Amino acid sequence: MKPLDLPGLRDFWNRKVAARGGSTPDSSDAGDARADQILLAGLRVGLRETLDFLMSGAPPFGEFEAWVLEKNGGAIEPARLERLNAALRGERTGELESILAEPVLSPSDLEFWDEHGYVVLKQAVSANACLAAVDAIFTHAGMSMDAPDSWYQTDIWIPLAHHHALWANRNSPRIHTAFAQIWGRGDLWMNVDVCGVNPPLRQGDRFRGTPLHWDMTLSPPLRFGTQGILYLTDTAASQGAFSCVPGFHRSLEAWRRQLPEGVDPRAVAPRVLQPVPIAGEAGDLIIWHQALPHAATPNQCASPRVVQYLNMFPSQYEVNAEWL
Ligand SMILES: O=C(O)CCC(=O)C(=O)O
């Protein structure tokens, strides 16, 4: 096998393998965190599957490289490698060619985004694309729409990331264009994330989602960043919808400052903040500012909510190293 011309891959492997087992702390800093996200997006692999591979058997570098290639069907196009190397060197890379000439978010959508910190892109993907993705997820998870007992697993995340139906959604020009409008630039990367099935809550059962939370560090200063969820089924507000605290990106820092010394904002948030469920139709994409606390909600309806998680970020952006 011809080695990949990708110095960032060895750097990633070195840091992760050195930190394996916790004997040496992961020496990654903010620059590394950003590089890792771009590297994995460019290599079209997910963080969880990559760490699982590296942590399970301490594979030598060559084996890791072979695994990455296998995930890419045996080869990575030279143009993608070149773009990836440029981004990892901190250079601004070219805009995605898939970005549409016409905007997909209207001026009022963008005003809504500024004020509320989230926006719904209607019909981000087609009804058929949703059906294909739901079929892929259900087949992978051994679920059937006609067999409610099959809908219940340990949690609401389904670890399926690689399927052509999911890739078709990640390649949607409408989705790329919406993220380009939100970021104000088109040199974007798409992450590889998993899917979710949030089934109706059964009597006596506990909700298997995560309480209201942030996925970013709360260490100041507040950094811009996005997250996204694609509804693959029509989702009523009471059907386990995504929920968030609208507008909190504008008040997070002031809210933190007024908390008594020593109080953990992550522990307090679910007790005092009021999230709002966001309904949508199959094919709608919700993009939110990472500073909005958010969570899935218990499904009070009769059919499951099915989603695909996805996000985009540019070649350069600010990250805080300290996790708070
Ligand atoms: O599934 C949802 O509605 C919430 C997703 C979530 O909590 C996350 O992406 O961090």
PDB file of C-alpha atoms in Angstrom, residues 84-273:
ATOM      1  CA  LEU A  84      -6.903  18.679   3.520  1.00  0.00           C
ATOM      2  CA  ASN A  85      -3.147  19.292   3.808  1.00  0.00           C
ATOM      3  CA  ALA A  86      -3.697  22.985   3.035  1.00  0.00           C
ATOM      4  CA  ALA A  87      -6.390  23.293   5.725  1.00  0.00           C
ATOM      5  CA  LEU A  88      -4.159  21.514   8.251  1.00  0.00           C
ATOM      6  CA  ARG A  89      -1.355  23.975   7.474  1.00  0.00           C
ATOM      7  CA  GLY A  90      -3.842  26.703   8.475  1.00  0.00           C
ATOM      8  CA  GLU A  91      -4.446  27.942   4.952  1.00  0.00           C
ATOM      9  CA  ARG A  92      -7.825  29.054   3.723  1.00  0.00           C
ATOM     10  CA  THR A  93      -9.014  26.439   1.231  1.00  0.00           C
ATOM     11  CA  GLY A  94     -11.293  26.908  -1.774  1.00  0.00           C
ATOM     12  CA  GLU A  95     -15.066  27.193  -1.483  1.00  0.00           C
ATOM     13  CA  LEU A  96     -17.092  24.019  -1.946  1.00  0.00           C
ATOM     14  CA  GLU A  97     -18.249  23.765  -5.538  1.00  0.00           C
ATOM     15  CA  SER A  98     -21.586  22.417  -4.332  1.00  0.00           C
ATOM     16  CA  ILE A  99     -22.598  25.770  -2.816  1.00  0.00           C
ATOM     17  CA  LEU A 100     -25.538  27.155  -4.776  1.00  0.00           C
ATOM     18  CA  ALA A 101     -25.466  30.525  -6.491  1.00  0.00           C
ATOM     19  CA  GLU A 102     -28.788  31.472  -4.854  1.00  0.00           C
ATOM     20  CA  PRO A 103     -29.061  31.626  -1.059  1.00  0.00           C
ATOM     21  CA  VAL A 104     -31.324  29.086   0.629  1.00  0.00           C
ATOM     22  CA  LEU A 105     -31.852  31.104   3.820  1.00  0.00           C
ATOM     23  CA  SER A 106     -33.827  34.313   3.330  1.00  0.00           C
ATOM     24  CA  PRO A 107     -32.921  37.648   4.977  1.00  0.00           C
ATOM     25  CA  SER A 108     -35.653  36.976   7.551  1.00  0.00           C
ATOM     26  CA  ASP A 109     -34.218  33.492   8.243  1.00  0.00           C
ATOM     27  CA  LEU A 110     -30.855  35.141   8.905  1.00  0.00           C
ATOM     28  CA  GLU A 111     -32.433  37.753  11.181  1.00  0.00           C
ATOM     29  CA  PHE A 112     -34.167  34.909  13.026  1.00  0.00           C
ATOM     30  CA  TRP A 113     -30.788  33.172  13.334  1.00  0.00           C
ATOM     31  CA  ASP A 114     -29.166  36.295  14.806  1.00  0.00           C
ATOM     32  CA  GLU A 115     -31.913  36.725  17.356  1.00  0.00           C
ATOM     33  CA  HIS A 116     -32.713  33.128  18.322  1.00  0.00           C
ATOM     34  CA  GLY A 117     -29.448  31.323  17.553  1.00  0.00           C
ATOM     35  CA  TYR A 118     -31.119  28.642  15.472  1.00  0.00           C
ATOM     36  CA  VAL A 119     -32.810  28.356  12.096  1.00  0.00           C
ATOM     37  CA  VAL A 120     -34.841  25.710  10.250  1.00  0.00           C
ATOM     38  CA  LEU A 121     -33.915  25.070   6.621  1.00  0.00           C
ATOM     39  CA  LYS A 122     -37.096  23.674   5.057  1.00  0.00           C
ATOM     40  CA  GLN A 123     -36.720  20.728   2.656  1.00  0.00           C
ATOM     41  CA  ALA A 124     -32.990  20.497   3.080  1.00  0.00           C
ATOM     42  CA  VAL A 125     -33.290  17.040   1.506  1.00  0.00           C
ATOM     43  CA  SER A 126     -36.126  15.328  -0.380  1.00  0.00           C
ATOM     44  CA  ALA A 127     -38.809  13.011   0.999  1.00  0.00           C
ATOM     45  CA  ASN A 128     -37.198  10.109  -0.865  1.00  0.00           C
ATOM     46  CA  ALA A 129     -33.812  10.888   0.655  1.00  0.00           C
ATOM     47  CA  CYS A 130     -35.446  10.739   4.102  1.00  0.00           C
ATOM     48  CA  LEU A 131     -37.125   7.397   3.362  1.00  0.00           C
ATOM     49  CA  ALA A 132     -33.828   5.935   2.147  1.00  0.00           C
ATOM     50  CA  ALA A 133     -31.996   7.135   5.272  1.00  0.00           C
ATOM     51  CA  VAL A 134     -34.707   5.834   7.633  1.00  0.00           C
ATOM     52  CA  ASP A 135     -34.581   2.493   5.849  1.00  0.00           C
ATOM     53  CA  ALA A 136     -30.784   2.349   6.236  1.00  0.00           C
ATOM     54  CA  ILE A 137     -30.972   3.216   9.946  1.00  0.00           C
ATOM     55  CA  PHE A 138     -33.758   0.759  10.697  1.00  0.00           C
ATOM     56  CA  THR A 139     -32.066  -2.049   8.776  1.00  0.00           C
ATOM     57  CA  HIS A 140     -28.772  -1.366  10.576  1.00  0.00           C
ATOM     58  CA  ALA A 141     -30.447  -1.289  13.988  1.00  0.00           C
ATOM     59  CA  GLY A 142     -32.723  -4.276  13.330  1.00  0.00           C
ATOM     60  CA  MET A 143     -35.834  -2.106  13.691  1.00  0.00           C
ATOM     61  CA  SER A 144     -39.100  -2.136  11.770  1.00  0.00           C
ATOM     62  CA  MET A 145     -41.760   0.593  11.646  1.00  0.00           C
ATOM     63  CA  ASP A 146     -44.379  -2.156  12.070  1.00  0.00           C
ATOM     64  CA  ALA A 147     -42.755  -3.658  15.172  1.00  0.00           C
ATOM     65  CA  PRO A 148     -42.737  -1.126  18.045  1.00  0.00           C
ATOM     66  CA  ASP A 149     -40.844  -3.517  20.323  1.00  0.00           C
ATOM     67  CA  SER A 150     -37.856  -3.245  17.946  1.00  0.00           C
ATOM     68  CA  TRP A 151     -37.550   0.545  18.444  1.00  0.00           C
ATOM     69  CA  TYR A 152     -35.971   0.380  21.901  1.00  0.00           C
ATOM     70  CA  GLN A 153     -32.185   0.253  22.328  1.00  0.00           C
ATOM     71  CA  THR A 154     -29.786   1.397  25.037  1.00  0.00           C
ATOM     72  CA  ASP A 155     -29.975   5.038  24.012  1.00  0.00           C
ATOM     73  CA  ILE A 156     -31.344   7.202  21.233  1.00  0.00           C
ATOM     74  CA  TRP A 157     -28.122   7.267  19.158  1.00  0.00           C
ATOM     75  CA  ILE A 158     -27.692   4.684  16.416  1.00  0.00           C
ATOM     76  CA  PRO A 159     -24.000   4.247  15.540  1.00  0.00           C
ATOM     77  CA  LEU A 160     -24.490   4.192  11.786  1.00  0.00           C
ATOM     78  CA  ALA A 161     -22.309   6.714   9.952  1.00  0.00           C
ATOM     79  CA  HIS A 162     -21.427   5.098   6.633  1.00  0.00           C
ATOM     80  CA  HIS A 163     -24.253   4.431   4.236  1.00  0.00           C
ATOM     81  CA  HIS A 164     -24.836   5.917   0.806  1.00  0.00           C
ATOM     82  CA  ALA A 165     -28.200   7.331   1.947  1.00  0.00           C
ATOM     83  CA  LEU A 166     -26.460   9.238   4.765  1.00  0.00           C
ATOM     84  CA  TRP A 167     -23.724  10.408   2.416  1.00  0.00           C
ATOM     85  CA  ALA A 168     -26.351  11.638  -0.054  1.00  0.00           C
ATOM     86  CA  ASN A 169     -27.729  13.888   2.699  1.00  0.00           C
ATOM     87  CA  ARG A 170     -24.250  15.085   3.694  1.00  0.00           C
ATOM     88  CA  ASN A 171     -23.665  16.024   0.055  1.00  0.00           C
ATOM     89  CA  SER A 172     -26.869  18.112  -0.227  1.00  0.00           C
ATOM     90  CA  PRO A 173     -26.072  21.459  -1.899  1.00  0.00           C
ATOM     91  CA  ARG A 174     -28.931  23.102   0.035  1.00  0.00           C
ATOM     92  CA  ILE A 175     -27.306  22.027   3.303  1.00  0.00           C
ATOM     93  CA  HIS A 176     -23.851  23.211   2.194  1.00  0.00           C
ATOM     94  CA  THR A 177     -25.320  26.552   1.128  1.00  0.00           C
ATOM     95  CA  ALA A 178     -27.152  27.085   4.418  1.00  0.00           C
ATOM     96  CA  PHE A 179     -23.980  26.455   6.439  1.00  0.00           C
ATOM     97  CA  ALA A 180     -22.013  28.737   4.103  1.00  0.00           C
ATOM     98  CA  GLN A 181     -24.548  31.504   4.759  1.00  0.00           C
ATOM     99  CA  ILE A 182     -24.399  30.999   8.514  1.00  0.00           C
ATOM    100  CA  TRP A 183     -20.588  30.917   8.613  1.00  0.00           C
ATOM    101  CA  GLY A 184     -20.265  33.654   5.989  1.00  0.00           C
ATOM    102  CA  ARG A 185     -17.715  31.573   4.070  1.00  0.00           C
ATOM    103  CA  GLY A 186     -17.666  28.528   1.833  1.00  0.00           C
ATOM    104  CA  ASP A 187     -14.406  26.720   2.680  1.00  0.00           C
ATOM    105  CA  LEU A 188     -16.351  24.177   4.672  1.00  0.00           C
ATOM    106  CA  TRP A 189     -15.971  20.609   5.914  1.00  0.00           C
ATOM    107  CA  MET A 190     -18.790  18.192   6.747  1.00  0.00           C
ATOM    108  CA  ASN A 191     -18.378  16.024   9.824  1.00  0.00           C
ATOM    109  CA  VAL A 192     -19.264  12.336   9.914  1.00  0.00           C
ATOM    110  CA  ASP A 193     -21.800  11.812  12.641  1.00  0.00           C
ATOM    111  CA  VAL A 194     -24.319   9.169  13.627  1.00  0.00           C
ATOM    112  CA  CYS A 195     -28.114   8.918  13.522  1.00  0.00           C
ATOM    113  CA  GLY A 196     -30.838   8.759  16.116  1.00  0.00           C
ATOM    114  CA  VAL A 197     -34.136   7.044  16.832  1.00  0.00           C
ATOM    115  CA  ASN A 198     -36.142   8.566  19.668  1.00  0.00           C
ATOM    116  CA  PRO A 199     -39.007   6.132  20.276  1.00  0.00           C
ATOM    117  CA  PRO A 200     -42.307   6.874  22.079  1.00  0.00           C
ATOM    118  CA  LEU A 201     -41.790   6.827  25.832  1.00  0.00           C
ATOM    119  CA  ARG A 202     -43.433   3.708  27.270  1.00  0.00           C
ATOM    120  CA  GLN A 203     -45.205   3.719  30.593  1.00  0.00           C
ATOM    121  CA  GLY A 204     -42.653   3.154  33.363  1.00  0.00           C
ATOM    122  CA  ASP A 205     -39.713   3.589  31.002  1.00  0.00           C
ATOM    123  CA  ARG A 206     -37.081   6.291  31.413  1.00  0.00           C
ATOM    124  CA  PHE A 207     -36.127   8.782  28.703  1.00  0.00           C
ATOM    125  CA  ARG A 208     -32.848   7.620  27.149  1.00  0.00           C
ATOM    126  CA  GLY A 209     -31.654  10.987  25.823  1.00  0.00           C
ATOM    127  CA  THR A 210     -29.197  13.413  27.432  1.00  0.00           C
ATOM    128  CA  PRO A 211     -30.529  16.246  29.635  1.00  0.00           C
ATOM    129  CA  LEU A 212     -30.139  19.874  28.537  1.00  0.00           C
ATOM    130  CA  HIS A 213     -26.424  20.414  27.785  1.00  0.00           C
ATOM    131  CA  TRP A 214     -23.727  22.118  25.726  1.00  0.00           C
ATOM    132  CA  ASP A 215     -21.242  20.160  23.619  1.00  0.00           C
ATOM    133  CA  MET A 216     -18.704  23.006  23.649  1.00  0.00           C
ATOM    134  CA  THR A 217     -16.443  24.154  26.428  1.00  0.00           C
ATOM    135  CA  LEU A 218     -17.900  26.926  28.589  1.00  0.00           C
ATOM    136  CA  SER A 219     -14.503  28.547  29.064  1.00  0.00           C
ATOM    137  CA  PRO A 220     -14.579  32.169  27.878  1.00  0.00           C
ATOM    138  CA  PRO A 221     -14.485  33.816  25.433  1.00  0.00           C
ATOM    139  CA  LEU A 222     -17.561  32.458  23.706  1.00  0.00           C
ATOM    140  CA  ARG A 223     -16.623  31.054  20.284  1.00  0.00           C
ATOM    141  CA  PHE A 224     -18.824  30.825  17.247  1.00  0.00           C
ATOM    142  CA  GLY A 225     -19.722  27.309  16.173  1.00  0.00           C
ATOM    143  CA  THR A 226     -22.684  25.395  14.786  1.00  0.00           C
ATOM    144  CA  GLN A 227     -24.427  22.067  15.240  1.00  0.00           C
ATOM    145  CA  GLY A 228     -27.151  20.479  13.150  1.00  0.00           C
ATOM    146  CA  ILE A 229     -29.892  17.878  13.116  1.00  0.00           C
ATOM    147  CA  LEU A 230     -31.767  16.636  10.050  1.00  0.00           C
ATOM    148  CA  TYR A 231     -35.298  15.370  10.666  1.00  0.00           C
ATOM    149  CA  LEU A 232     -35.919  12.220   8.637  1.00  0.00           C
ATOM    150  CA  THR A 233     -39.507  11.820   9.870  1.00  0.00           C
ATOM    151  CA  ASP A 234     -42.185  14.458  10.430  1.00  0.00           C
ATOM    152  CA  THR A 235     -41.602  15.548  14.011  1.00  0.00           C
ATOM    153  CA  ALA A 236     -44.306  17.194  16.109  1.00  0.00           C
ATOM    154  CA  ALA A 237     -43.173  19.269  19.107  1.00  0.00           C
ATOM    155  CA  SER A 238     -44.337  16.445  21.405  1.00  0.00           C
ATOM    156  CA  GLN A 239     -42.715  13.705  19.293  1.00  0.00           C
ATOM    157  CA  GLY A 240     -39.308  13.813  20.943  1.00  0.00           C
ATOM    158  CA  ALA A 241     -38.336  16.976  19.078  1.00  0.00           C
ATOM    159  CA  PHE A 242     -34.992  18.699  19.368  1.00  0.00           C
ATOM    160  CA  SER A 243     -35.236  21.445  21.984  1.00  0.00           C
ATOM    161  CA  CYS A 244     -33.069  24.451  22.772  1.00  0.00           C
ATOM    162  CA  VAL A 245     -33.136  27.712  24.713  1.00  0.00           C
ATOM    163  CA  PRO A 246     -33.651  30.290  21.952  1.00  0.00           C
ATOM    164  CA  GLY A 247     -31.472  33.392  22.149  1.00  0.00           C
ATOM    165  CA  PHE A 248     -29.160  31.990  24.818  1.00  0.00           C
ATOM    166  CA  HIS A 249     -26.080  32.645  22.653  1.00  0.00           C
ATOM    167  CA  ARG A 250     -26.675  36.325  23.484  1.00  0.00           C
ATOM    168  CA  SER A 251     -26.999  35.839  27.252  1.00  0.00           C
ATOM    169  CA  LEU A 252     -24.755  32.844  28.056  1.00  0.00           C
ATOM    170  CA  GLU A 253     -21.776  34.868  29.248  1.00  0.00           C
ATOM    171  CA  ALA A 254     -23.846  37.236  31.441  1.00  0.00           C
ATOM    172  CA  TRP A 255     -25.798  34.254  32.826  1.00  0.00           C
ATOM    173  CA  ARG A 256     -22.556  32.522  33.766  1.00  0.00           C
ATOM    174  CA  ARG A 257     -21.182  35.619  35.496  1.00  0.00           C
ATOM    175  CA  GLN A 258     -24.210  35.923  37.783  1.00  0.00           C
ATOM    176  CA  LEU A 259     -24.000  32.301  38.996  1.00  0.00           C
ATOM    177  CA  PRO A 260     -22.692  32.020  42.583  1.00  0.00           C
ATOM    178  CA  GLU A 261     -19.019  31.076  42.895  1.00  0.00           C
ATOM    179  CA  GLY A 262     -18.441  27.335  42.599  1.00  0.00           C
ATOM    180  CA  VAL A 263     -21.783  26.553  40.948  1.00  0.00           C
ATOM    181  CA  ASP A 264     -21.478  24.250  37.953  1.00  0.00           C
ATOM    182  CA  PRO A 265     -23.406  25.800  35.046  1.00  0.00           C
ATOM    183  CA  ARG A 266     -23.843  22.389  33.410  1.00  0.00           C
ATOM    184  CA  ALA A 267     -25.566  21.042  36.517  1.00  0.00           C
ATOM    185  CA  VAL A 268     -27.771  24.130  36.981  1.00  0.00           C
ATOM    186  CA  ALA A 269     -28.882  24.586  33.359  1.00  0.00           C
ATOM    187  CA  PRO A 270     -31.360  21.657  33.179  1.00  0.00           C
ATOM    188  CA  ARG A 271     -32.963  22.796  36.452  1.00  0.00           C
ATOM    189  CA  VAL A 272     -33.466  26.483  35.647  1.00  0.00           C
ATOM    190  CA  LEU A 273     -33.525  27.028  31.880  1.00  0.00           C
TER     191      LEU A 273
END
